[in-house]
Amino acid sequence: MSAKILVSTDHVTVRFPRPGAPDLVASRAVSLHIATQETLGLVGESGSGKTTMGRTLVRLLTPSAGTVWFEGKDVTHIHGSALMRYHRNAQMIFQDPFASLNPFHTVGHHLARPLARLRHLKGHERQEALDELLTLVGLTPSAVFREKYPHELSGGQRQRVAIARALAGGPSFIVADEPVSMLDVSLRAEILTLLESLQERRGLSYLYITHDLASARYLSHRIAVMYGGSLVEIATAEELVQAPAHPYTRLLLAATPGSPHKGPLPETMQGAPDLSADRIGCPFAPRCPSVMDQCSQVMPELKAVSPSHQAACFLNT
Amino acid sequence: MTEALVVDSLHVSYITQSGLVPALRNVSLSIASNEILGLVGESGSGKSTMAQAVMRLLKPDVATVDGRILVDGQDLYQLTPEELRLTRWRKIAMVFQSSMNALNPVLSIQEHFADTMEAHIPGITRDEILKRTADLLEQVRLDPAVARSYAHELSGGMRQRVVIALSLALDPSVLIMDEPTTALDVVVQRSILDEIAALQKQRQLAVLFISHDFNLVSGLANRIAVMYAGEIMEITDRGMALEDAREHHPYTQGLMRAAPRLVGTKVSIEGIPGEPPDMTQLGPGCPFFDRCPERLPMCRTTPLPSKSGRVYIRCHAMPDPVVEKVKRP
Ligand SMILES: Nc1ncnc2c1ncn2[C@@H]1O[C@H](COP(=O)(O)OP(=O)(O)O)[C@@H](O)[C@H]1O
Ligand SMILES: Nc1ncnc2c1ncn2[C@@H]1O[C@H](COP(=O)(O)OP(=O)(O)O)[C@@H](O)[C@H]1O
Ligand code: SF4
Ligand SMILES: [Mg+2]
Ligand SMILES: [Mg+2]
């Protein structure tokens, strides 16, 4: 794996205004980077800000503050044709392959559009590129799949179409937002291994968003954990699952099916984190079994636990 | 060991415009009191059909049902409608797949409990209802004050706890749970599973716990039944450690190799090539034939043997597992 950074965020904050209440902060000063041909897993419970970060990275969303870098260029505020060019390089795959495909359009139509829009391909060339894409994602014979409508496809085949569509512009970076959450275990394995082989063949970098730590461990080189909009821990995949440093990560690991954890969960109470702009302190403080006085006063910074491992917790000093 | 629930040679077919479509074929299993049987299978394999058939909820114009369902020795399908009404909730209760969304939005939580208790316990007093409701809510670790709330005021996890408490309102001996934690975040899910396990032990419940998540079920159940295309391929009390994969049914082995592991050394995964069969086009043999790496020529044409018992494997290429003493997790 090359250590060259492909895409990164620097203190990215995304706020959503709420009438009569402080802004909701969906992601709070999040800094992360993804190297060429690297997969960064992004895990956390629902509402923790994973999709918001993914959408910001591919610039479907403009952050309220902070910077998004791609290949060394600031892409935070690009628009128009520059944004279109960016979308050749950065694409997103969504959770629900059904909802993201138009029931009235054939598979061929879904792929022809980005080939025309992002790569300006026409006629015979476009047809060839289309067949190549279908073959690449395992939808063969491509001549048959080209003519099919979404309802004629299984869940796994629809997700393959969504992947082919994301690949149409020839991207180097893909945000995959819970791409296998709605699939059965066997199909899940097929899509995960497809993503793996595409990474190798196309030199792709991924942000793999999931709430499932086991699949994050499988696919990712490193894993980042979000809680309440904040990045609380980031480490190589093995370090994260074998030696988690943040109490929230420990809770998440203990609760994940397949974990050997026995006994009560390491939390003092249940409940959702406060996302409001006037929150102070560590987002996990209200539930944290190790909470100290300073935790509810000051937000801990990410600090190195090892050269390849950082956590934002006062225990780690 | 007393069997609280016995399912004997159950066949269910849905009545559709194109004729009868089988959903369950020759399903037999039993659950002892004080035992959790996990039922796993991919979507469409027939798990929810199984739950509904066991509860006798499939109307005669929706599906044909053949076979016996014994609850504490009594065949549900031989009961009169009034006997059936009294048996449900009291002897056998169910938590549905999306029941946390099925709470009536205009009734308070207290009223849900009152309705259920009044319908089944003649002459129960208001005080008794309030007291029992508070007890039940505490057993699922909710503040008894939740009784005064309405569904929309509660989180998904709290609603699901309410539904579980409600299913226990008449102290049933058998509880059917159909994907009771599927829509919840893992931390909430795990804490509810812990409560289910504790309640099950306390009340000596027989639980049929349905899920698509193999890992989740292996942490909870005493035995696991694996369903494929409407048939139970295997009932096992073995661990799901990959080293033991070869002891399982070829389909179970496929599922085990497909799931990424959270702990232990990182292993590669692979899907099971192909797709489940079209239930309108089933042949006489094993439904897994097309996808099976172990198949023999006879598998295509020879029906799988009928089996019953605490553990079994239905496969022409594999012997039954050696029966050991039942393991408790
Ligand atoms: N467009 C929006 N307007 C208002 N709030 C939003 C919007 N998008 C997301 N949010 C809120 O931001 C928080 C984080 O959401 P999201 O990024 O979707 O989390 P996740 O993907 O981890 O489930 C949630 O509370 C969500 O309701
Ligand atoms: N009311 C119905 N009419 C016809 N077919 C049905 C009906 N309900 C379920 N089925 C079919 O029966 C099979 C099993 O469904 P189900 O029991 O819901 O599976 P699971 O719960 O394992 O996902 C599926 O093929 C499904 O399409
Ligand atoms: S019966 Fe045959 S086809 Fe079916 S699982 Fe066993 S070996 Fe495979
Ligand atoms: Mg999301
Ligand atoms: Mg179901």
XYZ file of C-alpha atoms and ligand atoms in Angstrom:
710
model
C 0.000 0.000 0.000
C 1.334 3.394 -0.968
C 1.391 5.990 1.766
C 0.438 8.798 -0.602
C -2.590 10.643 0.703
C -5.419 10.773 -1.818
C -8.196 12.492 0.083
C -8.393 14.138 3.480
C -10.473 16.384 5.701
C -9.156 19.056 8.013
C -11.454 19.978 10.909
C -14.605 19.411 8.872
C -17.730 20.570 10.666
C -21.247 20.152 9.296
C -24.049 22.014 11.038
C -27.770 21.785 10.403
C -29.871 24.684 11.700
C -32.823 23.794 13.946
C -35.650 26.194 14.611
C -35.634 27.385 18.222
C -32.630 25.289 19.211
C -28.865 25.419 18.828
C -27.606 24.007 15.495
C -27.318 20.249 15.195
C -23.659 19.415 14.584
C -23.573 16.212 12.534
C -19.814 16.194 12.244
C -17.564 18.168 14.531
C -14.041 19.174 13.473
C -13.313 15.804 11.906
C -9.835 15.344 10.431
C -8.986 12.135 8.603
C -7.146 10.991 5.517
C -7.214 8.080 3.110
C -4.158 6.957 1.162
C -4.070 5.713 -2.409
C -5.481 2.181 -2.577
C -6.365 2.277 1.089
C -9.699 1.406 2.704
C -10.677 3.425 5.732
C -13.600 1.889 7.622
C -15.947 4.363 9.305
C -18.070 2.847 12.075
C -20.485 4.169 14.678
C -24.133 3.903 15.682
C -26.854 5.445 13.549
C -26.876 9.223 13.790
C -23.163 9.424 14.586
C -22.415 11.389 11.409
C -21.001 8.697 9.101
C -23.152 9.496 6.075
C -22.607 13.208 6.624
C -18.840 12.677 6.440
C -19.189 10.474 3.357
C -21.354 13.011 1.561
C -18.950 15.778 2.469
C -15.950 13.853 1.157
C -17.532 13.384 -2.263
C -18.845 16.947 -2.020
C -22.531 16.160 -2.190
C -22.506 18.382 0.885
C -20.469 21.521 1.575
C -19.136 21.660 5.137
C -19.924 24.631 7.374
C -16.257 24.856 8.324
C -13.006 23.036 7.562
C -11.362 21.837 4.386
C -11.686 18.836 2.067
C -8.511 18.018 0.138
C -8.235 15.766 -2.895
C -4.877 15.055 -4.539
C -3.456 18.058 -2.745
C -6.145 20.450 -4.002
C -8.745 22.205 -1.878
C -12.125 20.968 -3.159
C -14.206 22.333 -0.279
C -16.056 24.969 -2.242
C -15.697 23.927 -5.882
C -18.855 23.961 -7.963
C -20.055 23.746 -11.588
C -17.615 22.140 -13.989
C -14.893 21.746 -11.343
C -17.308 19.776 -9.166
C -18.321 17.692 -12.175
C -14.643 16.896 -12.799
C -14.294 15.995 -9.118
C -17.164 13.539 -9.457
C -15.220 11.683 -12.117
C -12.740 10.973 -9.321
C -14.971 10.622 -6.285
C -18.214 8.645 -6.211
C -20.626 7.226 -3.677
C -22.514 3.915 -3.337
C -25.593 3.895 -1.117
C -27.154 1.393 1.239
C -30.368 0.679 -0.574
C -29.694 -0.417 -4.147
C -33.417 -0.403 -4.860
C -33.996 3.188 -3.863
C -30.964 4.407 -5.784
C -32.074 2.899 -9.124
C -34.921 4.213 -11.259
C -37.507 1.439 -11.790
C -38.342 2.721 -15.298
C -34.798 2.624 -16.646
C -32.772 -0.362 -17.810
C -29.385 -1.226 -16.370
C -27.841 0.033 -19.620
C -29.525 3.404 -19.222
C -28.274 3.765 -15.648
C -24.702 3.280 -16.811
C -24.933 5.202 -20.104
C -25.753 8.455 -18.329
C -22.596 8.815 -16.248
C -20.513 7.531 -19.182
C -21.917 10.369 -21.289
C -21.912 13.017 -18.578
C -18.592 12.320 -16.900
C -16.571 10.814 -19.747
C -18.362 12.286 -22.784
C -18.528 8.873 -24.445
C -20.859 8.310 -27.389
C -22.102 5.516 -29.653
C -19.864 2.510 -30.070
C -17.278 3.659 -27.522
C -19.926 4.126 -24.881
C -21.390 0.699 -25.614
C -17.992 -0.878 -25.177
C -17.318 0.938 -21.919
C -20.733 -0.154 -20.694
C -20.108 -3.820 -21.439
C -16.719 -3.581 -19.806
C -18.278 -2.133 -16.639
C -20.895 -4.882 -16.435
C -18.240 -7.545 -16.886
C -16.063 -5.899 -14.272
C -18.797 -6.182 -11.617
C -19.699 -9.724 -12.621
C -22.982 -9.044 -14.442
C -22.421 -11.363 -17.392
C -23.431 -11.914 -20.111
C -23.436 -8.130 -20.284
C -25.739 -8.093 -23.318
C -28.455 -9.706 -21.177
C -27.993 -7.535 -18.084
C -27.882 -4.328 -20.149
C -31.545 -4.768 -21.050
C -32.843 -5.643 -17.583
C -34.912 -3.426 -15.301
C -34.143 -3.104 -11.569
C -37.136 -5.252 -10.548
C -35.747 -8.118 -12.632
C -32.577 -8.161 -10.542
C -31.843 -9.696 -7.150
C -30.656 -7.466 -4.300
C -27.054 -8.464 -4.893
C -27.297 -7.787 -8.637
C -28.794 -4.352 -7.982
C -25.904 -3.497 -5.704
C -23.543 -4.601 -8.494
C -25.284 -2.169 -10.851
C -24.869 0.593 -8.285
C -21.163 -0.245 -8.045
C -20.806 -0.251 -11.841
C -22.497 3.139 -11.977
C -20.102 4.527 -9.383
C -17.187 3.183 -11.459
C -18.447 4.708 -14.721
C -16.498 7.945 -14.431
C -13.265 6.059 -13.698
C -12.952 7.231 -10.082
C -9.986 6.737 -7.768
C -12.066 7.231 -4.593
C -15.387 5.662 -3.612
C -17.485 6.215 -0.532
C -19.445 3.001 0.081
C -22.220 3.860 2.563
C -23.479 0.638 4.186
C -23.372 -1.129 0.810
C -24.134 -4.579 2.246
C -26.358 -3.790 5.228
C -29.523 -4.911 3.466
C -28.085 -8.080 1.972
C -28.066 -11.624 3.294
C -24.786 -13.006 4.557
C -23.896 -14.943 1.407
C -24.544 -11.998 -0.936
C -22.798 -9.743 1.534
C -19.648 -11.842 1.160
C -19.871 -11.639 -2.616
C -20.170 -7.848 -2.644
C -17.381 -7.404 -0.083
C -15.034 -9.617 -2.088
C -16.030 -7.762 -5.268
C -15.117 -4.438 -3.631
C -11.821 -6.003 -2.579
C -10.929 -7.179 -6.073
C -12.006 -3.875 -7.663
C -9.672 -2.076 -5.308
C -6.783 -4.153 -6.571
C -7.676 -3.987 -10.241
C -8.582 -0.303 -10.332
C -6.314 1.054 -7.644
C -9.277 2.401 -5.699
C -9.412 4.050 -2.295
C -12.525 3.490 -0.192
C -14.296 5.049 2.713
C -16.279 2.017 3.863
C -19.140 3.154 6.080
C -20.802 0.499 8.211
C -22.246 -0.164 11.633
C -20.804 -3.674 11.499
C -17.336 -3.901 12.996
C -16.720 -7.429 11.684
C -17.117 -6.400 8.046
C -15.146 -3.180 8.711
C -12.314 -5.296 10.062
C -12.508 -7.532 7.027
C -12.409 -4.828 4.356
C -10.455 -1.994 5.974
C -6.787 -1.250 6.459
C -7.644 1.264 9.159
C -10.894 1.936 11.032
C -12.240 5.255 12.322
C -14.927 5.353 15.014
C -17.420 8.212 15.268
C -19.610 9.004 18.236
C -22.020 11.926 18.348
C -20.392 13.605 15.334
C -16.873 13.387 16.738
C -14.058 11.151 15.605
C -13.172 9.325 18.826
C -10.667 6.721 17.672
C -8.714 5.728 14.586
C -6.245 2.864 14.201
C -5.186 -0.007 11.986
C -8.064 -2.467 11.765
C -6.331 -5.109 13.873
C -5.271 -2.673 16.593
C -8.764 -1.296 16.784
C -10.505 -4.635 17.291
C -7.760 -6.171 19.423
C -6.755 -3.234 21.602
C -9.434 -0.531 21.502
C -8.415 2.540 23.502
C -11.615 4.591 23.620
C -14.371 3.492 26.035
C -17.004 3.901 23.299
C -15.090 1.610 20.948
C -14.827 -0.903 23.784
C -18.593 -0.725 24.266
C -19.243 -1.130 20.548
C -16.921 -4.123 20.364
C -18.444 -5.770 23.421
C -21.937 -5.384 21.949
C -21.186 -6.617 18.426
C -22.499 -10.122 17.645
C -19.600 -12.553 17.681
C -17.817 -10.720 20.493
C -16.596 -12.947 23.319
C -17.687 -10.313 25.878
C -19.668 -11.704 28.812
C -21.517 -9.868 31.546
C -22.969 -6.377 31.651
C -22.048 -3.919 28.905
C -19.404 -1.312 29.827
C -21.767 1.673 29.970
C -23.342 3.544 32.875
C -26.604 4.321 31.095
C -28.217 4.049 27.702
C -29.027 6.985 25.542
C -28.176 8.965 22.459
C -25.360 11.522 22.362
C -26.064 15.241 22.431
C -25.499 16.688 18.960
C -26.239 20.246 19.872
C -23.731 22.990 19.018
C -23.466 24.086 22.650
C -22.373 20.655 23.880
C -19.123 20.746 25.818
C -16.828 17.944 26.891
C -16.532 14.408 25.642
C -19.665 13.205 23.813
C -19.440 9.845 25.591
C -19.086 11.275 29.118
C -22.746 10.645 30.135
C -22.392 6.910 29.434
C -18.733 6.342 30.138
C -17.755 3.927 32.927
C -14.382 5.695 33.277
C -15.729 9.256 33.376
C -13.582 11.836 35.230
C -14.292 15.438 36.273
C -12.648 17.041 33.262
C -14.547 14.808 30.786
C -17.770 16.774 30.962
C -15.897 20.096 30.770
C -13.333 19.750 28.009
C -13.415 17.910 24.700
C -10.409 15.547 24.624
C -8.164 15.833 21.561
C -7.122 12.853 19.456
C -3.759 11.699 20.805
C -1.392 8.954 19.737
C -1.711 5.629 21.541
C 0.831 4.087 19.188
C 2.278 5.329 15.888
C -0.723 3.873 14.034
C -3.398 4.457 16.644
C -5.082 7.590 18.041
C -7.895 8.042 20.543
C -9.700 11.072 21.952
C -9.983 10.221 25.633
C -8.414 11.611 28.818
C -7.531 8.066 29.880
C -4.998 8.171 27.102
C -2.417 10.707 28.293
C -36.807 -32.855 29.740
C -40.342 -31.597 29.035
C -41.000 -30.315 25.548
C -42.928 -27.040 25.762
C -43.267 -26.706 21.997
C -43.325 -29.489 19.438
C -43.552 -28.829 15.707
C -44.237 -32.075 13.913
C -44.067 -32.513 10.111
C -45.231 -28.990 9.371
C -46.059 -28.127 5.767
C -47.251 -24.649 4.782
C -48.157 -23.461 1.281
C -49.348 -19.981 0.365
C -52.429 -19.727 -1.792
C -51.502 -17.492 -4.727
C -52.968 -16.640 -8.115
C -50.623 -19.125 -9.716
C -51.601 -21.880 -7.292
C -50.156 -23.269 -4.082
C -46.573 -22.159 -3.398
C -44.742 -24.103 -0.706
C -43.103 -22.055 2.058
C -42.377 -24.739 4.660
C -41.751 -28.384 3.922
C -41.648 -31.160 6.464
C -40.422 -29.068 9.389
C -39.978 -30.823 12.724
C -38.433 -29.473 15.873
C -39.084 -29.240 19.576
C -38.098 -26.845 22.334
C -37.830 -27.784 25.984
C -38.944 -25.435 28.712
C -35.980 -23.369 29.810
C -34.337 -23.524 26.392
C -33.689 -21.101 23.523
C -33.781 -22.519 20.020
C -32.373 -20.143 17.414
C -33.836 -20.301 13.906
C -31.581 -18.797 11.246
C -31.932 -18.528 7.505
C -31.630 -16.014 4.711
C -34.520 -13.740 3.853
C -37.352 -15.590 2.164
C -36.329 -18.936 3.651
C -39.595 -19.179 5.620
C -38.716 -17.990 9.118
C -41.654 -15.612 9.557
C -43.987 -18.155 7.997
C -42.796 -20.592 10.657
C -43.569 -18.103 13.451
C -47.037 -17.432 12.078
C -47.823 -21.095 11.518
C -46.744 -21.941 15.053
C -49.028 -19.200 16.400
C -51.826 -20.396 14.072
C -52.048 -16.932 12.585
C -52.217 -17.949 8.914
C -55.843 -17.661 7.785
C -57.259 -20.557 5.723
C -57.640 -18.306 2.665
C -53.956 -17.256 2.870
C -52.208 -20.562 3.332
C -52.738 -24.269 3.794
C -51.178 -25.686 6.931
C -50.575 -29.350 7.580
C -48.874 -30.933 10.581
C -49.082 -30.650 14.344
C -48.121 -27.812 16.702
C -48.135 -28.952 20.317
C -47.922 -26.405 23.093
C -47.562 -28.114 26.462
C -48.866 -31.208 24.743
C -51.974 -29.555 23.291
C -52.414 -29.341 19.489
C -53.124 -25.695 18.608
C -54.818 -26.707 15.379
C -57.383 -28.825 17.259
C -58.567 -25.970 19.481
C -61.845 -24.088 19.098
C -61.514 -20.346 18.394
C -62.264 -19.554 22.050
C -59.733 -22.085 23.335
C -57.213 -20.681 20.873
C -57.827 -17.135 22.131
C -57.144 -18.260 25.687
C -54.053 -20.233 24.727
C -52.356 -17.391 22.897
C -50.674 -14.963 25.337
C -51.283 -17.343 28.233
C -49.347 -20.287 26.922
C -47.676 -19.023 23.794
C -46.899 -15.409 22.965
C -45.068 -13.710 20.143
C -42.924 -10.668 19.496
C -43.243 -9.773 15.832
C -40.569 -8.625 13.436
C -41.712 -4.996 13.447
C -43.864 -5.028 16.551
C -42.147 -2.018 18.062
C -43.927 -0.082 15.331
C -47.198 -1.866 16.020
C -47.984 -0.166 19.330
C -51.176 1.817 18.990
C -50.177 5.498 18.833
C -53.331 6.763 20.557
C -53.153 4.386 23.521
C -50.782 4.899 26.421
C -48.433 2.032 27.252
C -50.523 1.372 30.379
C -53.637 0.925 28.246
C -51.905 -1.682 26.098
C -51.202 -3.730 29.224
C -54.711 -3.163 30.597
C -56.342 -4.324 27.342
C -54.301 -7.502 27.255
C -54.849 -8.376 30.907
C -58.562 -7.570 30.931
C -59.133 -9.735 27.864
C -57.527 -12.759 29.501
C -57.933 -12.456 33.260
C -61.606 -12.146 34.187
C -62.249 -9.883 37.155
C -58.730 -8.466 37.381
C -58.756 -5.202 39.319
C -57.327 -1.879 38.207
C -54.812 -1.954 41.056
C -53.655 -5.395 40.104
C -53.187 -4.270 36.476
C -51.125 -1.250 37.535
C -48.976 -3.334 39.823
C -48.363 -6.051 37.253
C -47.579 -3.498 34.548
C -44.989 -1.811 36.750
C -43.414 -5.206 37.552
C -43.232 -6.199 33.905
C -41.686 -2.880 32.861
C -39.076 -3.215 35.578
C -38.237 -6.698 34.394
C -37.235 -5.294 31.014
C -35.339 -2.523 32.828
C -37.729 0.296 32.038
C -38.824 2.924 34.522
C -42.431 2.033 35.526
C -43.298 5.668 34.730
C -42.993 4.645 31.065
C -46.538 3.246 31.487
C -47.907 6.783 31.177
C -46.087 7.452 27.887
C -47.196 7.005 24.316
C -45.205 5.037 21.738
C -43.909 8.121 19.902
C -42.318 9.427 23.105
C -40.072 6.360 23.363
C -36.894 5.373 21.524
C -36.861 2.261 19.325
C -35.104 0.267 22.034
C -37.630 1.318 24.678
C -40.563 0.446 22.425
C -39.090 -2.967 21.788
C -38.691 -3.501 25.546
C -42.347 -2.547 26.020
C -43.394 -5.098 23.419
C -41.336 -7.805 25.118
C -42.865 -6.930 28.505
C -46.310 -7.061 26.926
C -45.661 -10.512 25.470
C -44.901 -11.720 29.006
C -48.035 -10.161 30.521
C -49.832 -13.486 30.943
C -46.783 -15.527 31.894
C -46.631 -17.762 28.798
C -44.497 -20.890 28.720
C -43.495 -20.463 25.074
C -42.285 -17.241 23.446
C -41.766 -16.775 19.705
C -39.499 -13.859 18.774
C -39.196 -12.934 15.101
C -36.126 -10.723 14.536
C -36.898 -8.773 17.720
C -33.784 -6.584 17.587
C -33.121 -6.256 13.886
C -33.791 -2.530 13.466
C -31.804 -1.487 16.535
C -28.234 -0.301 16.996
C -25.834 -2.985 18.229
C -25.445 -1.638 21.772
C -29.211 -1.456 22.322
C -29.583 -4.809 20.610
C -27.059 -6.441 22.885
C -28.614 -5.097 26.053
C -32.055 -6.331 24.982
C -30.597 -9.749 24.151
C -29.062 -9.882 27.624
C -32.484 -9.132 29.093
C -34.140 -11.792 26.965
C -31.570 -14.318 28.189
C -32.148 -13.319 31.831
C -35.955 -13.414 31.551
C -35.799 -16.751 29.793
C -33.836 -18.299 32.668
C -35.924 -16.664 35.381
C -39.227 -17.751 33.882
C -38.088 -21.086 32.475
C -39.341 -19.978 29.074
C -39.112 -22.001 25.894
C -38.016 -19.455 23.278
C -37.989 -19.759 19.498
C -35.632 -16.951 18.531
C -35.649 -16.095 14.821
C -32.860 -14.140 13.171
C -30.919 -13.821 9.945
C -27.739 -13.185 11.967
C -25.812 -16.328 12.653
C -23.313 -14.714 15.017
C -26.042 -13.126 17.072
C -27.958 -16.378 17.492
C -24.881 -18.417 18.386
C -24.269 -16.143 21.344
C -27.799 -16.621 22.668
C -29.264 -20.005 21.764
C -28.753 -23.471 23.216
C -29.393 -25.010 19.814
C -29.656 -23.556 16.305
C -31.932 -24.675 13.493
C -30.748 -23.686 10.019
C -33.463 -23.124 7.439
C -33.052 -23.124 3.672
C -35.842 -22.878 1.104
C -38.496 -23.780 3.653
C -36.725 -26.812 5.092
C -34.669 -27.245 8.216
C -31.317 -28.545 7.017
C -29.716 -28.940 10.400
C -30.295 -28.532 14.100
C -27.034 -28.145 15.941
C -25.766 -27.630 19.453
C -22.157 -27.255 18.293
C -20.198 -24.075 18.391
C -19.818 -22.020 15.275
C -16.007 -21.941 15.405
C -14.599 -22.221 11.903
C -12.404 -25.157 12.937
C -15.589 -27.168 13.446
C -17.165 -26.140 10.131
C -16.843 -29.593 8.615
C -19.137 -31.026 11.282
C -22.026 -28.985 9.916
C -24.420 -29.293 6.995
C -22.936 -28.111 3.674
C -25.272 -25.082 3.670
C -24.359 -24.174 7.250
C -20.699 -24.475 6.254
C -21.370 -22.034 3.412
C -22.945 -19.540 5.797
C -20.036 -19.875 8.196
C -17.481 -19.214 5.466
C -19.432 -16.164 4.258
C -19.447 -14.227 7.528
C -16.495 -11.991 8.432
C -15.183 -12.661 11.930
C -14.796 -10.058 14.638
C -12.245 -11.979 16.715
C -9.496 -14.496 16.100
C -7.173 -14.458 13.126
C -8.517 -12.702 10.081
C -9.829 -15.217 7.555
C -11.008 -14.723 4.001
C -14.700 -14.994 3.222
C -16.604 -16.337 0.252
C -20.249 -16.286 -0.744
C -22.267 -19.352 -1.691
C -22.414 -19.278 -5.489
C -25.892 -19.197 -6.994
C -29.229 -18.224 -5.514
C -31.975 -19.926 -3.512
C -34.384 -21.961 -5.651
C -37.642 -20.681 -7.056
C -40.197 -22.137 -4.629
C -42.640 -22.798 -7.481
C -40.073 -24.961 -9.299
C -38.734 -27.198 -6.543
C -37.606 -30.655 -7.583
C -38.035 -33.795 -5.481
C -34.510 -33.819 -4.013
C -32.488 -31.570 -1.761
C -33.307 -27.868 -2.327
C -29.613 -26.967 -1.867
C -28.538 -29.310 -4.682
C -27.733 -26.592 -7.275
C -25.345 -24.771 -4.957
C -23.895 -27.598 -2.950
C -20.179 -28.411 -3.172
C -20.736 -31.872 -1.616
C -23.626 -33.037 -3.758
C -24.008 -36.624 -4.927
C -26.017 -37.756 -7.966
C -28.819 -39.038 -5.697
C -29.280 -35.616 -4.052
C -31.198 -34.224 -7.008
C -33.890 -36.880 -7.036
C -34.087 -38.325 -3.535
C -36.114 -36.345 -0.976
C -34.258 -35.424 2.181
C -35.063 -37.856 4.986
C -37.584 -36.757 7.622
C -35.834 -36.203 10.909
C -36.712 -35.202 14.422
C -34.804 -35.111 17.644
C -32.685 -32.552 19.412
C -29.950 -32.383 16.803
C -29.893 -33.664 13.249
C -28.466 -33.108 9.788
C -30.607 -33.618 6.714
C -28.115 -34.349 3.965
C -27.484 -37.391 1.790
C -23.741 -36.842 1.985
C -23.461 -36.427 5.742
C -24.172 -38.617 8.747
C -26.131 -37.323 11.728
C -24.060 -35.595 14.381
C -23.054 -37.622 17.391
C -25.491 -36.670 20.145
C -23.767 -35.339 23.218
C -25.057 -33.899 26.401
C -26.839 -30.603 25.622
C -24.426 -27.720 25.847
C -25.454 -24.542 27.622
C -23.793 -21.315 26.527
N -30.025 17.228 5.823
C -30.102 17.154 7.148
N -30.817 18.051 7.877
C -30.877 17.980 9.217
N -30.269 17.047 9.955
C -29.536 16.120 9.311
C -29.417 16.111 7.890
N -28.632 15.065 7.532
C -28.279 14.432 8.683
N -28.821 15.071 9.755
C -28.652 14.685 11.148
O -27.276 14.568 11.406
C -27.014 13.466 12.289
C -26.014 12.537 11.651
O -26.656 11.881 10.564
P -25.913 10.887 9.588
O -24.681 11.520 9.058
O -26.914 10.426 8.593
O -25.507 9.705 10.571
P -25.192 8.165 10.293
O -24.910 8.002 8.833
O -24.014 7.867 11.164
O -26.395 7.400 10.725
C -28.356 12.839 12.585
O -28.850 13.334 13.798
C -29.223 13.307 11.434
O -30.563 13.373 11.825
N -48.890 -13.884 2.234
C -48.039 -14.492 1.382
N -48.464 -14.928 0.178
C -47.621 -15.555 -0.676
N -46.320 -15.795 -0.417
C -45.837 -15.382 0.761
C -46.665 -14.716 1.722
N -45.900 -14.414 2.811
C -44.653 -14.883 2.523
N -44.619 -15.459 1.309
C -43.442 -16.110 0.675
O -43.021 -17.175 1.489
C -41.599 -17.274 1.520
C -41.089 -17.213 2.947
O -41.345 -15.920 3.469
P -41.030 -15.544 4.983
O -41.595 -16.596 5.853
O -41.488 -14.163 5.213
O -39.439 -15.634 5.002
P -38.371 -14.995 6.033
O -39.083 -14.545 7.266
O -37.391 -16.104 6.261
O -37.723 -13.865 5.294
C -41.096 -16.130 0.666
O -40.792 -16.629 -0.609
C -42.253 -15.183 0.608
O -42.258 -14.452 -0.595
S -28.176 -33.427 0.464
Fe -26.668 -33.304 -1.120
S -27.072 -31.413 -2.132
Fe -28.125 -31.339 -0.189
S -26.696 -30.427 1.163
Fe -26.329 -32.566 1.362
S -24.753 -33.015 -0.122
Fe -25.532 -31.017 -0.601
Mg -25.881 6.653 7.472
Mg -39.086 -12.674 8.236
